[in-house]
Amino acid sequence: MTSRNYDVKDMSLAADGRLRIEWAYREMPVVHLIRERFAAEKPLKGIRISGCLHITTETANLALTLKAGGAEVTLCASNPLSTQDDVAAALVEYGIPTNAIKGEDDNTYYQHINAALDSKPHITIDDGADLVTTIHTKRSDLIADVIGGAEETTTGIIRLHSMHKAGKLKYPMIAVNDAQTKHLFDNRYGTGQSTIDGITRATNILWAGKKVVVCGYGWTGRGVSMRAKGLGSHVIIVEVEPVRALEAVMEGYQVMPLLEAAKVGDIFITVTGDKSVIDEPHFNVMKDGAILANSGHFNAEIDIPALEAMAKKKRTIRGFVEEYTLADGRCLFLLGEGRLINLAAAEGHPASVMDMSFANQALCAEYMVKNKGKLEIKVHPVPEKIDKEVARLKLRAMGVAIDTLTEEQQKYLASWEEGT
Ligand code: ADE
């Protein structure tokens, strides 16, 4: 669905999208509060925002919130398989040009990124840094107008730090992913639940009793492992960083190198952010029927070209399930073309957790406008005030009250003389 190709046939699609956007909004009370304030105060008046994000019901609610604040918003997809076409159609009806079609090829994907940049943004919002890298490498004439950018995901932030280190970053960025109210919830509970959801929708497997190999024990790996364990799977962790590996051991998981895990696993899930994590040596020893899925940002974690080269036969067994038959007769099943399975085969993170991530995005957009020209060109953390405010609002929306320290307790914590 692109803003240019929108036609009558898309009207019923758009109606479905509107209802689903409404449904998600019920679970986004913090974004709701921000939208009401933005509508009254218009802090983004005259600001053009381009967002390269997964086109979901939750993203639609972020875009509508930015628009309520006075911004002109243009969107494109941040992954070729994550777009919900009904949402794209509804967004176009809401007056938000949305350049995204589920299943678009790489060429169209980059055409859509360029179309989103044609709006000459003051602010860029990325999920994976494709917009910010395109503007820096191919559309640098647009940089003079940019106030700043925000990045939603771990992979994007790694790319931004590399850009900055190489002296290539040309405008200030805010690392929204690194806010506590983002990664501790979205990356852990969001990816945990939606990854299991995507694999279940694609395959309808029973998790109980399965050997699930999780590659990567960052926040997303922790979430995926926790949920697989909760469903009765035997979880094996593969991790290169010793402290994380130790944590996984103490959480009660088996930890081993991938070459060993490859021999016993039923389901493999990559969440490392790196490339060729599962490769030919691993395919060589996997059991017949092994299922391979990725929930990291890019489709580089499973070496698909190597799998293609090894396969004697390939067929689509069902939606999002490709069967690869190897020379010795074993079949391996790749889900969702190795793209993030939680968005390809399911709907991504539930709205309740995106509420916090996108509250941070909306408040950071407002912060960048308020601090126009004052932010150093580097990757900034989300201001602590914003992070804490999102937590406070979320707790309030959930009906949870918490205590505050007494003056005496605050003094005690600030002093060093008094021990007992
Ligand atoms: N990333 C993961 N889940 C998402 C969702 N539901 N909407 C937007 N971005 C996401």
Tab-separated table of N, CA, C and O in Angstrom, residues 97-162:
chain	number	residue	atom	x	y	z
A	97	PRO	N	0.720	10.040	4.672
A	97	PRO	CA	1.266	9.275	3.549
A	97	PRO	C	2.115	8.115	4.063
A	97	PRO	O	3.007	8.310	4.887
A	98	THR	N	1.772	6.912	3.601
A	98	THR	CA	2.427	5.703	4.128
A	98	THR	C	2.920	4.866	2.965
A	98	THR	O	2.125	4.363	2.164
A	99	ASN	N	4.215	4.758	2.865
A	99	ASN	CA	4.857	4.080	1.739
A	99	ASN	C	5.316	2.709	2.198
A	99	ASN	O	6.432	2.554	2.709
A	100	ALA	N	4.456	1.719	2.040
A	100	ALA	CA	4.776	0.395	2.573
A	100	ALA	C	3.792	-0.628	2.029
A	100	ALA	O	2.587	-0.375	2.009
A	101	ILE	N	4.321	-1.763	1.591
A	101	ILE	CA	3.483	-2.874	1.138
A	101	ILE	C	4.074	-4.150	1.719
A	101	ILE	O	5.284	-4.379	1.566
A	102	LYS	N	3.255	-4.953	2.373
A	102	LYS	CA	3.801	-6.200	2.934
A	102	LYS	C	4.364	-7.062	1.800
A	102	LYS	O	3.697	-7.289	0.801
A	103	GLY	N	5.610	-7.527	1.946
A	103	GLY	CA	6.227	-8.384	0.938
A	103	GLY	C	6.917	-7.614	-0.170
A	103	GLY	O	7.332	-8.198	-1.170
A	104	GLU	N	7.073	-6.308	-0.019
A	104	GLU	CA	7.743	-5.501	-1.061
A	104	GLU	C	9.181	-6.006	-1.260
A	104	GLU	O	9.820	-6.485	-0.314
A	105	ASP	N	9.674	-5.869	-2.518
A	105	ASP	CA	11.054	-6.316	-2.761
A	105	ASP	C	12.019	-5.208	-2.307
A	105	ASP	O	11.605	-4.108	-1.945
A	106	ASP	N	13.310	-5.533	-2.326
A	106	ASP	CA	14.316	-4.606	-1.790
A	106	ASP	C	14.299	-3.257	-2.512
A	106	ASP	O	14.462	-2.203	-1.891
A	107	ASN	N	14.084	-3.324	-3.838
A	107	ASN	CA	14.045	-2.115	-4.626
A	107	ASN	C	12.918	-1.191	-4.166
A	107	ASN	O	13.112	0.010	-3.933
A	108	THR	N	11.744	-1.783	-4.039
A	108	THR	CA	10.569	-1.004	-3.597
A	108	THR	C	10.794	-0.478	-2.177
A	108	THR	O	10.432	0.655	-1.851
A	109	TYR	N	11.402	-1.323	-1.346
A	109	TYR	CA	11.685	-0.922	0.041
A	109	TYR	C	12.482	0.389	0.053
A	109	TYR	O	12.124	1.338	0.756
A	110	TYR	N	13.556	0.459	-0.759
A	110	TYR	CA	14.373	1.680	-0.770
A	110	TYR	C	13.676	2.832	-1.492
A	110	TYR	O	13.851	3.997	-1.127
A	111	GLN	N	12.841	2.499	-2.492
A	111	GLN	CA	12.037	3.572	-3.134
A	111	GLN	C	11.134	4.217	-2.076
A	111	GLN	O	10.943	5.423	-2.044
A	112	HIS	N	10.583	3.375	-1.211
A	112	HIS	CA	9.680	3.879	-0.170
A	112	HIS	C	10.432	4.722	0.864
A	112	HIS	O	9.922	5.740	1.341
A	113	ILE	N	11.647	4.326	1.185
A	113	ILE	CA	12.457	5.134	2.110
A	113	ILE	C	12.716	6.506	1.477
A	113	ILE	O	12.567	7.552	2.121
A	114	ASN	N	13.051	6.494	0.202
A	114	ASN	CA	13.297	7.775	-0.483
A	114	ASN	C	12.034	8.619	-0.568
A	114	ASN	O	12.093	9.846	-0.431
A	115	ALA	N	10.898	7.953	-0.760
A	115	ALA	CA	9.628	8.700	-0.809
A	115	ALA	C	9.368	9.367	0.543
A	115	ALA	O	8.895	10.514	0.608
A	116	ALA	N	9.685	8.674	1.627
A	116	ALA	CA	9.481	9.265	2.961
A	116	ALA	C	10.436	10.445	3.170
A	116	ALA	O	10.100	11.411	3.868
A	117	LEU	N	11.609	10.375	2.552
A	117	LEU	CA	12.564	11.477	2.693
A	117	LEU	C	12.206	12.668	1.804
A	117	LEU	O	12.613	13.795	2.085
A	118	ASP	N	11.432	12.404	0.738
A	118	ASP	CA	11.020	13.496	-0.154
A	118	ASP	C	10.235	14.575	0.593
A	118	ASP	O	10.126	15.698	0.124
A	119	SER	N	9.683	14.214	1.755
A	119	SER	CA	8.922	15.214	2.521
A	119	SER	C	9.847	16.195	3.255
A	119	SER	O	9.383	17.069	3.970
A	120	LYS	N	11.159	16.021	3.096
A	120	LYS	CA	12.159	16.937	3.696
A	120	LYS	C	11.987	17.050	5.223
A	120	LYS	O	11.642	18.117	5.759
A	121	PRO	N	12.258	15.970	5.935
A	121	PRO	CA	11.967	15.948	7.379
A	121	PRO	C	12.829	16.884	8.228
A	121	PRO	O	14.000	17.120	7.896
A	122	HIS	N	12.207	17.378	9.308
A	122	HIS	CA	12.968	18.057	10.374
A	122	HIS	C	13.421	17.032	11.411
A	122	HIS	O	14.398	17.247	12.120
A	123	ILE	N	12.623	15.964	11.520
A	123	ILE	CA	12.944	14.905	12.490
A	123	ILE	C	12.818	13.564	11.774
A	123	ILE	O	11.860	13.345	11.018
A	124	THR	N	13.792	12.677	12.026
A	124	THR	CA	13.658	11.310	11.504
A	124	THR	C	13.447	10.364	12.687
A	124	THR	O	14.049	10.539	13.748
A	125	ILE	N	12.561	9.405	12.484
A	125	ILE	CA	12.379	8.354	13.502
A	125	ILE	C	12.619	7.026	12.799
A	125	ILE	O	11.968	6.718	11.806
A	126	ASP	N	13.573	6.277	13.302
A	126	ASP	CA	14.004	5.044	12.660
A	126	ASP	C	13.770	3.833	13.544
A	126	ASP	O	13.791	3.932	14.774
A	127	ASP	N	13.612	2.699	12.895
A	127	ASP	CA	13.675	1.415	13.599
A	127	ASP	C	14.656	0.562	12.795
A	127	ASP	O	14.257	-0.129	11.853
A	128	GLY	N	15.943	0.721	13.095
A	128	GLY	CA	16.964	-0.036	12.366
A	128	GLY	C	17.932	0.849	11.605
A	128	GLY	O	18.862	0.353	10.985
A	129	ALA	N	17.683	2.156	11.599
A	129	ALA	CA	18.625	3.170	11.047
A	129	ALA	C	18.713	3.204	9.523
A	129	ALA	O	19.657	3.779	8.976
A	130	ASP	N	17.746	2.657	8.808
A	130	ASP	CA	17.817	2.719	7.344
A	130	ASP	C	17.542	4.125	6.808
A	130	ASP	O	18.111	4.533	5.792
A	131	LEU	N	16.669	4.855	7.493
A	131	LEU	CA	16.364	6.223	7.043
A	131	LEU	C	17.581	7.122	7.263
A	131	LEU	O	17.997	7.862	6.377
A	132	VAL	N	18.153	7.022	8.445
A	132	VAL	CA	19.267	7.893	8.800
A	132	VAL	C	20.509	7.559	7.950
A	132	VAL	O	21.241	8.469	7.520
A	133	THR	N	20.723	6.301	7.628
A	133	THR	CA	21.885	5.967	6.790
A	133	THR	C	21.623	6.402	5.345
A	133	THR	O	22.528	6.892	4.672
A	134	THR	N	20.385	6.274	4.878
A	134	THR	CA	20.071	6.718	3.503
A	134	THR	C	20.254	8.230	3.385
A	134	THR	O	20.846	8.727	2.416
A	135	ILE	N	19.759	8.964	4.362
A	135	ILE	CA	19.881	10.431	4.293
A	135	ILE	C	21.367	10.835	4.320
A	135	ILE	O	21.787	11.741	3.590
A	136	HIS	N	22.167	10.158	5.123
A	136	HIS	CA	23.589	10.511	5.228
A	136	HIS	C	24.377	10.127	3.970
A	136	HIS	O	25.335	10.813	3.610
A	137	THR	N	23.990	9.018	3.337
A	137	THR	CA	24.810	8.551	2.210
A	137	THR	C	24.291	9.011	0.853
A	137	THR	O	25.068	9.269	-0.057
A	138	LYS	N	22.932	9.126	0.727
A	138	LYS	CA	22.396	9.384	-0.626
A	138	LYS	C	21.569	10.650	-0.741
A	138	LYS	O	21.284	11.095	-1.836
A	139	ARG	N	21.153	11.207	0.404
A	139	ARG	CA	20.281	12.386	0.334
A	139	ARG	C	20.831	13.493	1.234
A	139	ARG	O	20.083	14.172	1.949
A	140	SER	N	22.136	13.684	1.227
A	140	SER	CA	22.765	14.588	2.201
A	140	SER	C	22.318	16.046	2.028
A	140	SER	O	22.460	16.851	2.941
A	141	ASP	N	21.729	16.359	0.859
A	141	ASP	CA	21.193	17.714	0.654
A	141	ASP	C	20.081	18.028	1.659
A	141	ASP	O	19.775	19.190	1.919
A	142	LEU	N	19.478	16.982	2.247
A	142	LEU	CA	18.345	17.191	3.173
A	142	LEU	C	18.810	17.455	4.607
A	142	LEU	O	18.022	17.889	5.456
A	143	ILE	N	20.079	17.186	4.890
A	143	ILE	CA	20.541	17.191	6.288
A	143	ILE	C	20.433	18.576	6.941
A	143	ILE	O	20.116	18.678	8.125
A	144	ALA	N	20.647	19.629	6.154
A	144	ALA	CA	20.635	20.985	6.727
A	144	ALA	C	19.336	21.300	7.467
A	144	ALA	O	19.339	22.057	8.445
A	145	ASP	N	18.220	20.704	7.013
A	145	ASP	CA	16.912	20.989	7.642
A	145	ASP	C	16.624	20.127	8.866
A	145	ASP	O	15.643	20.348	9.572
A	146	VAL	N	17.452	19.110	9.092
A	146	VAL	CA	17.103	18.138	10.148
A	146	VAL	C	17.520	18.656	11.527
A	146	VAL	O	18.656	19.076	11.738
A	147	ILE	N	16.557	18.603	12.463
A	147	ILE	CA	16.827	19.004	13.851
A	147	ILE	C	17.486	17.848	14.606
A	147	ILE	O	18.396	18.020	15.396
A	148	GLY	N	16.957	16.643	14.372
A	148	GLY	CA	17.482	15.479	15.086
A	148	GLY	C	16.717	14.233	14.700
A	148	GLY	O	15.752	14.288	13.932
A	149	GLY	N	17.183	13.120	15.226
A	149	GLY	CA	16.543	11.843	14.917
A	149	GLY	C	16.412	10.981	16.165
A	149	GLY	O	17.092	11.229	17.174
A	150	ALA	N	15.544	9.994	16.082
A	150	ALA	CA	15.379	9.058	17.203
A	150	ALA	C	15.461	7.646	16.653
A	150	ALA	O	15.034	7.393	15.529
A	151	GLU	N	16.037	6.756	17.449
A	151	GLU	CA	16.198	5.368	16.997
A	151	GLU	C	15.531	4.421	17.997
A	151	GLU	O	15.727	4.511	19.195
A	152	GLU	N	14.777	3.482	17.436
A	152	GLU	CA	13.905	2.613	18.220
A	152	GLU	C	14.568	1.318	18.675
A	152	GLU	O	14.152	0.731	19.663
A	153	THR	N	15.593	0.851	17.934
A	153	THR	CA	16.007	-0.523	18.218
A	153	THR	C	17.516	-0.678	18.430
A	153	THR	O	18.309	0.167	18.000
A	154	THR	N	17.901	-1.762	19.103
A	154	THR	CA	19.309	-2.017	19.447
A	154	THR	C	20.200	-1.997	18.208
A	154	THR	O	21.259	-1.348	18.206
A	155	THR	N	19.780	-2.704	17.160
A	155	THR	CA	20.576	-2.783	15.935
A	155	THR	C	20.839	-1.389	15.366
A	155	THR	O	21.955	-1.073	14.955
A	156	GLY	N	19.809	-0.548	15.341
A	156	GLY	CA	19.946	0.812	14.814
A	156	GLY	C	20.939	1.609	15.651
A	156	GLY	O	21.750	2.377	15.111
A	157	ILE	N	20.898	1.413	16.953
A	157	ILE	CA	21.785	2.191	17.831
A	157	ILE	C	23.236	1.764	17.638
A	157	ILE	O	24.142	2.605	17.619
A	158	ILE	N	23.456	0.485	17.423
A	158	ILE	CA	24.821	0.013	17.129
A	158	ILE	C	25.322	0.699	15.846
A	158	ILE	O	26.449	1.192	15.773
A	159	ARG	N	24.463	0.784	14.841
A	159	ARG	CA	24.862	1.447	13.573
A	159	ARG	C	25.158	2.934	13.816
A	159	ARG	O	26.116	3.473	13.270
A	160	LEU	N	24.335	3.577	14.638
A	160	LEU	CA	24.550	5.012	14.895
A	160	LEU	C	25.879	5.257	15.601
A	160	LEU	O	26.601	6.202	15.282
A	161	HIS	N	26.192	4.401	16.581
A	161	HIS	CA	27.476	4.564	17.281
A	161	HIS	C	28.634	4.388	16.300
A	161	HIS	O	29.626	5.117	16.369
A	162	SER	N	28.486	3.434	15.361
A	162	SER	CA	29.551	3.233	14.360
A	162	SER	C	29.673	4.474	13.483
A	162	SER	O	30.784	4.917	13.156
